[in-house]
PDB file of N, CA, C and O in Angstrom:
ATOM      1  N   MET Y   1      -4.409   7.532  -6.258  1.00 94.00           N
ATOM      2  CA  MET Y   1      -3.514   7.207  -5.162  1.00 94.00           C
ATOM      3  C   MET Y   1      -2.419   6.286  -5.687  1.00 94.00           C
ATOM      4  O   MET Y   1      -2.676   5.371  -6.461  1.00 94.00           O
ATOM      5  N   HIS Y   2      -1.216   6.553  -5.246  1.00 96.00           N
ATOM      6  CA  HIS Y   2      -0.059   5.730  -5.612  1.00 96.00           C
ATOM      7  C   HIS Y   2       0.615   5.272  -4.324  1.00 96.00           C
ATOM      8  O   HIS Y   2       0.983   6.098  -3.488  1.00 96.00           O
ATOM      9  N   LEU Y   3       0.765   3.960  -4.152  1.00 97.00           N
ATOM     10  CA  LEU Y   3       1.393   3.399  -2.957  1.00 97.00           C
ATOM     11  C   LEU Y   3       2.861   3.101  -3.186  1.00 97.00           C
ATOM     12  O   LEU Y   3       3.240   2.638  -4.265  1.00 97.00           O
ATOM     13  N   GLU Y   4       3.657   3.355  -2.161  1.00 97.00           N
ATOM     14  CA  GLU Y   4       5.078   3.014  -2.178  1.00 97.00           C
ATOM     15  C   GLU Y   4       5.455   2.439  -0.825  1.00 97.00           C
ATOM     16  O   GLU Y   4       4.919   2.857   0.201  1.00 97.00           O
ATOM     17  N   ILE Y   5       6.389   1.494  -0.818  1.00 97.00           N
ATOM     18  CA  ILE Y   5       6.854   0.863   0.415  1.00 97.00           C
ATOM     19  C   ILE Y   5       8.348   1.093   0.570  1.00 97.00           C
ATOM     20  O   ILE Y   5       9.120   0.858  -0.362  1.00 97.00           O
ATOM     21  N   ASP Y   6       8.737   1.529   1.754  1.00 96.00           N
ATOM     22  CA  ASP Y   6      10.154   1.624   2.094  1.00 96.00           C
ATOM     23  C   ASP Y   6      10.556   0.250   2.619  1.00 96.00           C
ATOM     24  O   ASP Y   6      10.298  -0.093   3.771  1.00 96.00           O
ATOM     25  N   GLU Y   7      11.146  -0.549   1.753  1.00 94.00           N
ATOM     26  CA  GLU Y   7      11.486  -1.930   2.110  1.00 94.00           C
ATOM     27  C   GLU Y   7      12.502  -2.012   3.243  1.00 94.00           C
ATOM     28  O   GLU Y   7      12.519  -2.987   3.986  1.00 94.00           O
ATOM     29  N   ALA Y   8      13.331  -1.001   3.389  1.00 95.00           N
ATOM     30  CA  ALA Y   8      14.351  -1.020   4.442  1.00 95.00           C
ATOM     31  C   ALA Y   8      13.744  -0.928   5.836  1.00 95.00           C
ATOM     32  O   ALA Y   8      14.292  -1.488   6.784  1.00 95.00           O
ATOM     33  N   SER Y   9      12.595  -0.257   5.958  1.00 97.00           N
ATOM     34  CA  SER Y   9      11.990  -0.114   7.282  1.00 97.00           C
ATOM     35  C   SER Y   9      10.776  -1.017   7.506  1.00 97.00           C
ATOM     36  O   SER Y   9      10.289  -1.143   8.629  1.00 97.00           O
ATOM     37  N   CYS Y  10      10.287  -1.674   6.467  1.00 96.00           N
ATOM     38  CA  CYS Y  10       9.134  -2.571   6.586  1.00 96.00           C
ATOM     39  C   CYS Y  10       9.520  -3.787   7.433  1.00 96.00           C
ATOM     40  O   CYS Y  10      10.569  -4.390   7.232  1.00 96.00           O
ATOM     41  N   ILE Y  11       8.634  -4.136   8.381  1.00 95.00           N
ATOM     42  CA  ILE Y  11       8.895  -5.292   9.252  1.00 95.00           C
ATOM     43  C   ILE Y  11       8.066  -6.513   8.859  1.00 95.00           C
ATOM     44  O   ILE Y  11       8.041  -7.503   9.578  1.00 95.00           O
ATOM     45  N   SER Y  12       7.359  -6.425   7.737  1.00 94.00           N
ATOM     46  CA  SER Y  12       6.602  -7.552   7.205  1.00 94.00           C
ATOM     47  C   SER Y  12       5.576  -8.082   8.201  1.00 94.00           C
ATOM     48  O   SER Y  12       5.404  -9.276   8.360  1.00 94.00           O
ATOM     49  N   CYS Y  13       4.870  -7.160   8.858  1.00 95.00           N
ATOM     50  CA  CYS Y  13       3.907  -7.557   9.898  1.00 95.00           C
ATOM     51  C   CYS Y  13       2.588  -8.056   9.335  1.00 95.00           C
ATOM     52  O   CYS Y  13       1.847  -8.752  10.017  1.00 95.00           O
ATOM     53  N   GLY Y  14       2.256  -7.676   8.109  1.00 94.00           N
ATOM     54  CA  GLY Y  14       1.027  -8.146   7.474  1.00 94.00           C
ATOM     55  C   GLY Y  14      -0.197  -7.275   7.703  1.00 94.00           C
ATOM     56  O   GLY Y  14      -1.271  -7.575   7.190  1.00 94.00           O
ATOM     57  N   LEU Y  15      -0.081  -6.189   8.479  1.00 96.00           N
ATOM     58  CA  LEU Y  15      -1.231  -5.329   8.726  1.00 96.00           C
ATOM     59  C   LEU Y  15      -1.743  -4.683   7.447  1.00 96.00           C
ATOM     60  O   LEU Y  15      -2.956  -4.541   7.260  1.00 96.00           O
ATOM     61  N   CYS Y  16      -0.852  -4.295   6.562  1.00 96.00           N
ATOM     62  CA  CYS Y  16      -1.294  -3.652   5.316  1.00 96.00           C
ATOM     63  C   CYS Y  16      -2.044  -4.649   4.433  1.00 96.00           C
ATOM     64  O   CYS Y  16      -3.079  -4.312   3.861  1.00 96.00           O
ATOM     65  N   GLU Y  17      -1.547  -5.847   4.359  1.00 96.00           N
ATOM     66  CA  GLU Y  17      -2.208  -6.873   3.551  1.00 96.00           C
ATOM     67  C   GLU Y  17      -3.596  -7.182   4.095  1.00 96.00           C
ATOM     68  O   GLU Y  17      -4.541  -7.391   3.332  1.00 96.00           O
ATOM     69  N   ALA Y  18      -3.751  -7.172   5.405  1.00 97.00           N
ATOM     70  CA  ALA Y  18      -5.050  -7.430   6.013  1.00 97.00           C
ATOM     71  C   ALA Y  18      -6.065  -6.345   5.660  1.00 97.00           C
ATOM     72  O   ALA Y  18      -7.258  -6.621   5.546  1.00 97.00           O
ATOM     73  N   ARG Y  19      -5.603  -5.117   5.485  1.00 97.00           N
ATOM     74  CA  ARG Y  19      -6.502  -4.005   5.204  1.00 97.00           C
ATOM     75  C   ARG Y  19      -6.691  -3.739   3.711  1.00 97.00           C
ATOM     76  O   ARG Y  19      -7.707  -3.185   3.310  1.00 97.00           O
ATOM     77  N   ALA Y  20      -5.747  -4.129   2.888  1.00 97.00           N
ATOM     78  CA  ALA Y  20      -5.847  -3.900   1.443  1.00 97.00           C
ATOM     79  C   ALA Y  20      -5.310  -5.120   0.681  1.00 97.00           C
ATOM     80  O   ALA Y  20      -4.311  -5.031  -0.029  1.00 97.00           O
ATOM     81  N   PRO Y  21      -5.967  -6.271   0.816  1.00 97.00           N
ATOM     82  CA  PRO Y  21      -5.442  -7.499   0.205  1.00 97.00           C
ATOM     83  C   PRO Y  21      -5.429  -7.488  -1.322  1.00 97.00           C
ATOM     84  O   PRO Y  21      -4.674  -8.242  -1.930  1.00 97.00           O
ATOM     85  N   GLU Y  22      -6.226  -6.617  -1.945  1.00 97.00           N
ATOM     86  CA  GLU Y  22      -6.222  -6.524  -3.408  1.00 97.00           C
ATOM     87  C   GLU Y  22      -4.982  -5.799  -3.909  1.00 97.00           C
ATOM     88  O   GLU Y  22      -4.613  -5.934  -5.068  1.00 97.00           O
ATOM     89  N   ASN Y  23      -4.351  -5.028  -3.009  1.00 98.00           N
ATOM     90  CA  ASN Y  23      -3.268  -4.150  -3.428  1.00 98.00           C
ATOM     91  C   ASN Y  23      -1.908  -4.487  -2.829  1.00 98.00           C
ATOM     92  O   ASN Y  23      -0.884  -4.136  -3.411  1.00 98.00           O
ATOM     93  N   LEU Y  24      -1.902  -5.134  -1.677  1.00 98.00           N
ATOM     94  CA  LEU Y  24      -0.645  -5.384  -0.964  1.00 98.00           C
ATOM     95  C   LEU Y  24      -0.562  -6.838  -0.516  1.00 98.00           C
ATOM     96  O   LEU Y  24      -1.562  -7.440  -0.117  1.00 98.00           O
ATOM     97  N   ILE Y  25       0.643  -7.390  -0.610  1.00 97.00           N
ATOM     98  CA  ILE Y  25       0.893  -8.723  -0.067  1.00 97.00           C
ATOM     99  C   ILE Y  25       2.150  -8.661   0.795  1.00 97.00           C
ATOM    100  O   ILE Y  25       2.956  -7.744   0.661  1.00 97.00           O
ATOM    101  N   THR Y  26       2.287  -9.646   1.646  1.00 94.00           N
ATOM    102  CA  THR Y  26       3.489  -9.768   2.455  1.00 94.00           C
ATOM    103  C   THR Y  26       4.359 -10.843   1.831  1.00 94.00           C
ATOM    104  O   THR Y  26       3.944 -11.993   1.726  1.00 94.00           O
ATOM    105  N   ASP Y  27       5.521 -10.461   1.385  1.00 92.00           N
ATOM    106  CA  ASP Y  27       6.468 -11.401   0.798  1.00 92.00           C
ATOM    107  C   ASP Y  27       7.391 -11.885   1.909  1.00 92.00           C
ATOM    108  O   ASP Y  27       8.312 -11.183   2.319  1.00 92.00           O
ATOM    109  N   ARG Y  28       7.125 -13.065   2.423  1.00 87.00           N
ATOM    110  CA  ARG Y  28       7.896 -13.597   3.550  1.00 87.00           C
ATOM    111  C   ARG Y  28       9.350 -13.865   3.168  1.00 87.00           C
ATOM    112  O   ARG Y  28      10.245 -13.726   3.996  1.00 87.00           O
ATOM    113  N   ASP Y  29       9.611 -14.209   1.908  1.00 90.00           N
ATOM    114  CA  ASP Y  29      10.985 -14.459   1.473  1.00 90.00           C
ATOM    115  C   ASP Y  29      11.818 -13.181   1.498  1.00 90.00           C
ATOM    116  O   ASP Y  29      12.985 -13.201   1.878  1.00 90.00           O
ATOM    117  N   LYS Y  30      11.212 -12.067   1.097  1.00 89.00           N
ATOM    118  CA  LYS Y  30      11.920 -10.792   1.081  1.00 89.00           C
ATOM    119  C   LYS Y  30      11.771 -10.047   2.410  1.00 89.00           C
ATOM    120  O   LYS Y  30      12.429  -9.036   2.619  1.00 89.00           O
ATOM    121  N   ALA Y  31      10.882 -10.526   3.276  1.00 92.00           N
ATOM    122  CA  ALA Y  31      10.592  -9.893   4.578  1.00 92.00           C
ATOM    123  C   ALA Y  31      10.140  -8.452   4.408  1.00 92.00           C
ATOM    124  O   ALA Y  31      10.572  -7.558   5.120  1.00 92.00           O
ATOM    125  N   THR Y  32       9.239  -8.253   3.441  1.00 95.00           N
ATOM    126  CA  THR Y  32       8.696  -6.920   3.209  1.00 95.00           C
ATOM    127  C   THR Y  32       7.322  -7.036   2.551  1.00 95.00           C
ATOM    128  O   THR Y  32       6.992  -8.072   1.975  1.00 95.00           O
ATOM    129  N   ALA Y  33       6.553  -5.988   2.651  1.00 96.00           N
ATOM    130  CA  ALA Y  33       5.296  -5.908   1.916  1.00 96.00           C
ATOM    131  C   ALA Y  33       5.613  -5.518   0.472  1.00 96.00           C
ATOM    132  O   ALA Y  33       6.653  -4.923   0.187  1.00 96.00           O
ATOM    133  N   VAL Y  34       4.687  -5.860  -0.421  1.00 96.00           N
ATOM    134  CA  VAL Y  34       4.863  -5.584  -1.840  1.00 96.00           C
ATOM    135  C   VAL Y  34       3.545  -5.044  -2.390  1.00 96.00           C
ATOM    136  O   VAL Y  34       2.484  -5.600  -2.119  1.00 96.00           O
ATOM    137  N   VAL Y  35       3.625  -3.969  -3.161  1.00 97.00           N
ATOM    138  CA  VAL Y  35       2.450  -3.451  -3.853  1.00 97.00           C
ATOM    139  C   VAL Y  35       2.256  -4.314  -5.098  1.00 97.00           C
ATOM    140  O   VAL Y  35       3.120  -4.370  -5.960  1.00 97.00           O
ATOM    141  N   VAL Y  36       1.114  -5.007  -5.170  1.00 97.00           N
ATOM    142  CA  VAL Y  36       0.837  -5.852  -6.330  1.00 97.00           C
ATOM    143  C   VAL Y  36      -0.078  -5.160  -7.328  1.00 97.00           C
ATOM    144  O   VAL Y  36      -0.139  -5.546  -8.490  1.00 97.00           O
ATOM    145  N   LYS Y  37      -0.777  -4.130  -6.851  1.00 97.00           N
ATOM    146  CA  LYS Y  37      -1.686  -3.384  -7.720  1.00 97.00           C
ATOM    147  C   LYS Y  37      -1.953  -2.042  -7.060  1.00 97.00           C
ATOM    148  O   LYS Y  37      -2.244  -1.981  -5.871  1.00 97.00           O
ATOM    149  N   GLN Y  38      -1.839  -0.985  -7.829  1.00 97.00           N
ATOM    150  CA  GLN Y  38      -2.168   0.333  -7.306  1.00 97.00           C
ATOM    151  C   GLN Y  38      -3.684   0.415  -7.113  1.00 97.00           C
ATOM    152  O   GLN Y  38      -4.443  -0.169  -7.899  1.00 97.00           O
ATOM    153  N   PRO Y  39      -4.142   1.093  -6.064  1.00 97.00           N
ATOM    154  CA  PRO Y  39      -5.574   1.147  -5.788  1.00 97.00           C
ATOM    155  C   PRO Y  39      -6.369   1.842  -6.888  1.00 97.00           C
ATOM    156  O   PRO Y  39      -5.937   2.851  -7.436  1.00 97.00           O
ATOM    157  N   ALA Y  40      -7.515   1.257  -7.178  1.00 94.00           N
ATOM    158  CA  ALA Y  40      -8.454   1.821  -8.148  1.00 94.00           C
ATOM    159  C   ALA Y  40      -9.847   1.664  -7.563  1.00 94.00           C
ATOM    160  O   ALA Y  40     -10.200   0.596  -7.067  1.00 94.00           O
ATOM    161  N   GLY Y  41     -10.604   2.693  -7.580  1.00 94.00           N
ATOM    162  CA  GLY Y  41     -11.955   2.630  -7.049  1.00 94.00           C
ATOM    163  C   GLY Y  41     -11.988   2.982  -5.570  1.00 94.00           C
ATOM    164  O   GLY Y  41     -10.985   2.911  -4.861  1.00 94.00           O
ATOM    165  N   GLU Y  42     -13.161   3.358  -5.134  1.00 95.00           N
ATOM    166  CA  GLU Y  42     -13.345   3.853  -3.775  1.00 95.00           C
ATOM    167  C   GLU Y  42     -12.979   2.829  -2.697  1.00 95.00           C
ATOM    168  O   GLU Y  42     -12.310   3.157  -1.720  1.00 95.00           O
ATOM    169  N   ALA Y  43     -13.403   1.587  -2.861  1.00 96.00           N
ATOM    170  CA  ALA Y  43     -13.134   0.564  -1.842  1.00 96.00           C
ATOM    171  C   ALA Y  43     -11.642   0.290  -1.693  1.00 96.00           C
ATOM    172  O   ALA Y  43     -11.132   0.181  -0.571  1.00 96.00           O
ATOM    173  N   GLU Y  44     -10.924   0.189  -2.801  1.00 97.00           N
ATOM    174  CA  GLU Y  44      -9.483  -0.068  -2.730  1.00 97.00           C
ATOM    175  C   GLU Y  44      -8.736   1.133  -2.165  1.00 97.00           C
ATOM    176  O   GLU Y  44      -7.774   0.969  -1.409  1.00 97.00           O
ATOM    177  N   ILE Y  45      -9.167   2.325  -2.510  1.00 96.00           N
ATOM    178  CA  ILE Y  45      -8.528   3.525  -1.967  1.00 96.00           C
ATOM    179  C   ILE Y  45      -8.765   3.600  -0.457  1.00 96.00           C
ATOM    180  O   ILE Y  45      -7.851   3.898   0.306  1.00 96.00           O
ATOM    181  N   GLU Y  46      -9.966   3.285  -0.022  1.00 97.00           N
ATOM    182  CA  GLU Y  46     -10.273   3.300   1.409  1.00 97.00           C
ATOM    183  C   GLU Y  46      -9.431   2.261   2.159  1.00 97.00           C
ATOM    184  O   GLU Y  46      -8.850   2.556   3.202  1.00 97.00           O
ATOM    185  N   GLY Y  47      -9.340   1.053   1.632  1.00 97.00           N
ATOM    186  CA  GLY Y  47      -8.531   0.016   2.264  1.00 97.00           C
ATOM    187  C   GLY Y  47      -7.056   0.383   2.293  1.00 97.00           C
ATOM    188  O   GLY Y  47      -6.362   0.164   3.293  1.00 97.00           O
ATOM    189  N   SER Y  48      -6.572   0.961   1.216  1.00 97.00           N
ATOM    190  CA  SER Y  48      -5.167   1.362   1.143  1.00 97.00           C
ATOM    191  C   SER Y  48      -4.870   2.509   2.108  1.00 97.00           C
ATOM    192  O   SER Y  48      -3.806   2.554   2.725  1.00 97.00           O
ATOM    193  N   THR Y  49      -5.816   3.429   2.240  1.00 97.00           N
ATOM    194  CA  THR Y  49      -5.655   4.526   3.193  1.00 97.00           C
ATOM    195  C   THR Y  49      -5.572   3.973   4.611  1.00 97.00           C
ATOM    196  O   THR Y  49      -4.730   4.402   5.410  1.00 97.00           O
ATOM    197  N   ASP Y  50      -6.426   3.006   4.930  1.00 97.00           N
ATOM    198  CA  ASP Y  50      -6.358   2.350   6.243  1.00 97.00           C
ATOM    199  C   ASP Y  50      -5.010   1.677   6.441  1.00 97.00           C
ATOM    200  O   ASP Y  50      -4.422   1.744   7.517  1.00 97.00           O
ATOM    201  N   ALA Y  51      -4.519   1.015   5.409  1.00 97.00           N
ATOM    202  CA  ALA Y  51      -3.232   0.327   5.503  1.00 97.00           C
ATOM    203  C   ALA Y  51      -2.107   1.311   5.808  1.00 97.00           C
ATOM    204  O   ALA Y  51      -1.244   1.043   6.648  1.00 97.00           O
ATOM    205  N   VAL Y  52      -2.118   2.456   5.142  1.00 98.00           N
ATOM    206  CA  VAL Y  52      -1.113   3.491   5.403  1.00 98.00           C
ATOM    207  C   VAL Y  52      -1.227   3.969   6.848  1.00 98.00           C
ATOM    208  O   VAL Y  52      -0.227   4.087   7.563  1.00 98.00           O
ATOM    209  N   ASP Y  53      -2.444   4.215   7.295  1.00 97.00           N
ATOM    210  CA  ASP Y  53      -2.667   4.712   8.654  1.00 97.00           C
ATOM    211  C   ASP Y  53      -2.232   3.718   9.725  1.00 97.00           C
ATOM    212  O   ASP Y  53      -1.761   4.119  10.787  1.00 97.00           O
ATOM    213  N   TYR Y  54      -2.399   2.421   9.458  1.00 96.00           N
ATOM    214  CA  TYR Y  54      -2.088   1.396  10.452  1.00 96.00           C
ATOM    215  C   TYR Y  54      -0.652   0.879  10.390  1.00 96.00           C
ATOM    216  O   TYR Y  54      -0.242   0.108  11.248  1.00 96.00           O
ATOM    217  N   CYS Y  55       0.121   1.284   9.397  1.00 97.00           N
ATOM    218  CA  CYS Y  55       1.494   0.797   9.274  1.00 97.00           C
ATOM    219  C   CYS Y  55       2.302   1.226  10.508  1.00 97.00           C
ATOM    220  O   CYS Y  55       2.498   2.421  10.732  1.00 97.00           O
ATOM    221  N   PRO Y  56       2.777   0.265  11.308  1.00 97.00           N
ATOM    222  CA  PRO Y  56       3.440   0.629  12.565  1.00 97.00           C
ATOM    223  C   PRO Y  56       4.801   1.297  12.380  1.00 97.00           C
ATOM    224  O   PRO Y  56       5.273   1.984  13.285  1.00 97.00           O
ATOM    225  N   THR Y  57       5.419   1.119  11.229  1.00 97.00           N
ATOM    226  CA  THR Y  57       6.739   1.714  11.006  1.00 97.00           C
ATOM    227  C   THR Y  57       6.696   2.913  10.061  1.00 97.00           C
ATOM    228  O   THR Y  57       7.727   3.541   9.819  1.00 97.00           O
ATOM    229  N   GLY Y  58       5.529   3.195   9.505  1.00 97.00           N
ATOM    230  CA  GLY Y  58       5.421   4.287   8.544  1.00 97.00           C
ATOM    231  C   GLY Y  58       6.078   3.966   7.214  1.00 97.00           C
ATOM    232  O   GLY Y  58       6.399   4.862   6.434  1.00 97.00           O
ATOM    233  N   SER Y  59       6.265   2.685   6.946  1.00 97.00           N
ATOM    234  CA  SER Y  59       6.936   2.258   5.715  1.00 97.00           C
ATOM    235  C   SER Y  59       6.064   2.389   4.476  1.00 97.00           C
ATOM    236  O   SER Y  59       6.573   2.481   3.366  1.00 97.00           O
ATOM    237  N   LEU Y  60       4.760   2.355   4.671  1.00 97.00           N
ATOM    238  CA  LEU Y  60       3.828   2.449   3.553  1.00 97.00           C
ATOM    239  C   LEU Y  60       3.391   3.897   3.401  1.00 97.00           C
ATOM    240  O   LEU Y  60       2.905   4.515   4.342  1.00 97.00           O
ATOM    241  N   LYS Y  61       3.598   4.429   2.218  1.00 97.00           N
ATOM    242  CA  LYS Y  61       3.259   5.824   1.918  1.00 97.00           C
ATOM    243  C   LYS Y  61       2.286   5.856   0.747  1.00 97.00           C
ATOM    244  O   LYS Y  61       2.351   5.011  -0.151  1.00 97.00           O
ATOM    245  N   ALA Y  62       1.406   6.845   0.777  1.00 96.00           N
ATOM    246  CA  ALA Y  62       0.465   7.048  -0.317  1.00 96.00           C
ATOM    247  C   ALA Y  62       0.609   8.461  -0.841  1.00 96.00           C
ATOM    248  O   ALA Y  62       0.712   9.408  -0.068  1.00 96.00           O
ATOM    249  N   LYS Y  63       0.623   8.574  -2.134  1.00 93.00           N
ATOM    250  CA  LYS Y  63       0.668   9.879  -2.801  1.00 93.00           C
ATOM    251  C   LYS Y  63      -0.633  10.008  -3.578  1.00 93.00           C
ATOM    252  O   LYS Y  63      -0.985   9.125  -4.364  1.00 93.00           O
ATOM    253  N   MET Y  64      -1.337  11.086  -3.324  1.00 86.00           N
ATOM    254  CA  MET Y  64      -2.552  11.326  -4.079  1.00 86.00           C
ATOM    255  C   MET Y  64      -2.160  11.879  -5.439  1.00 86.00           C
ATOM    256  O   MET Y  64      -1.302  12.763  -5.544  1.00 86.00           O
ATOM    257  N   ILE Y  65      -2.748  11.322  -6.482  1.00 81.00           N
ATOM    258  CA  ILE Y  65      -2.445  11.771  -7.844  1.00 81.00           C
ATOM    259  C   ILE Y  65      -3.737  12.183  -8.543  1.00 81.00           C
ATOM    260  O   ILE Y  65      -4.807  11.676  -8.226  1.00 81.00           O
ATOM    261  N   GLU Y  66      -3.610  13.080  -9.456  1.00 74.00           N
ATOM    262  CA  GLU Y  66      -4.751  13.508 -10.251  1.00 74.00           C
ATOM    263  C   GLU Y  66      -5.058  12.426 -11.280  1.00 74.00           C
ATOM    264  O   GLU Y  66      -4.154  11.722 -11.744  1.00 74.00           O
ATOM    265  N   PRO Y  67      -6.333  12.254 -11.662  1.00 65.00           N
ATOM    266  CA  PRO Y  67      -6.699  11.202 -12.627  1.00 65.00           C
ATOM    267  C   PRO Y  67      -5.875  11.219 -13.901  1.00 65.00           C
ATOM    268  O   PRO Y  67      -5.494  10.179 -14.399  1.00 65.00           O
ATOM    269  N   GLU Y  68      -5.578  12.392 -14.455  1.00 62.00           N
ATOM    270  CA  GLU Y  68      -4.795  12.426 -15.692  1.00 62.00           C
ATOM    271  C   GLU Y  68      -3.357  11.972 -15.475  1.00 62.00           C
ATOM    272  O   GLU Y  68      -2.723  11.469 -16.383  1.00 62.00           O
ATOM    273  N   GLU Y  69      -2.819  12.086 -14.244  1.00 57.00           N
ATOM    274  CA  GLU Y  69      -1.475  11.603 -13.947  1.00 57.00           C
ATOM    275  C   GLU Y  69      -1.420  10.070 -13.957  1.00 57.00           C
ATOM    276  O   GLU Y  69      -0.433   9.493 -14.338  1.00 57.00           O
ATOM    277  N   SER Y  70      -2.503   9.424 -13.539  1.00 55.00           N
ATOM    278  CA  SER Y  70      -2.504   7.969 -13.481  1.00 55.00           C
ATOM    279  C   SER Y  70      -2.536   7.343 -14.866  1.00 55.00           C
ATOM    280  O   SER Y  70      -2.162   6.197 -15.047  1.00 55.00           O
ATOM    281  N   ALA Y  71      -2.992   8.068 -15.866  1.00 53.00           N
ATOM    282  CA  ALA Y  71      -3.036   7.541 -17.223  1.00 53.00           C
ATOM    283  C   ALA Y  71      -1.681   7.599 -17.901  1.00 53.00           C
ATOM    284  O   ALA Y  71      -1.434   6.897 -18.868  1.00 53.00           O
ATOM    285  N   ALA Y  72      -0.782   8.398 -17.389  1.00 51.00           N
ATOM    286  CA  ALA Y  72       0.541   8.559 -18.016  1.00 51.00           C
ATOM    287  C   ALA Y  72       1.469   7.425 -17.699  1.00 51.00           C
ATOM    288  O   ALA Y  72       1.380   6.705 -16.803  1.00 51.00           O
TER     289      ALA Y  72
END
């Protein structure tokens, strides 16, 4: 899974950080969420999927990638 944030539409609400704190933070200075680490492992992928689902503006997107793509 690869996470991306559309900073132009992010409202910095913090819902994504609450659901995936290992992977996302809310940067109050920039008024946007920031991906600090791409999800690895089942728990982080599950939390990140929840974060994408709960994003009220649809600013957080996830792309599923094949394991060999993540090594490149």
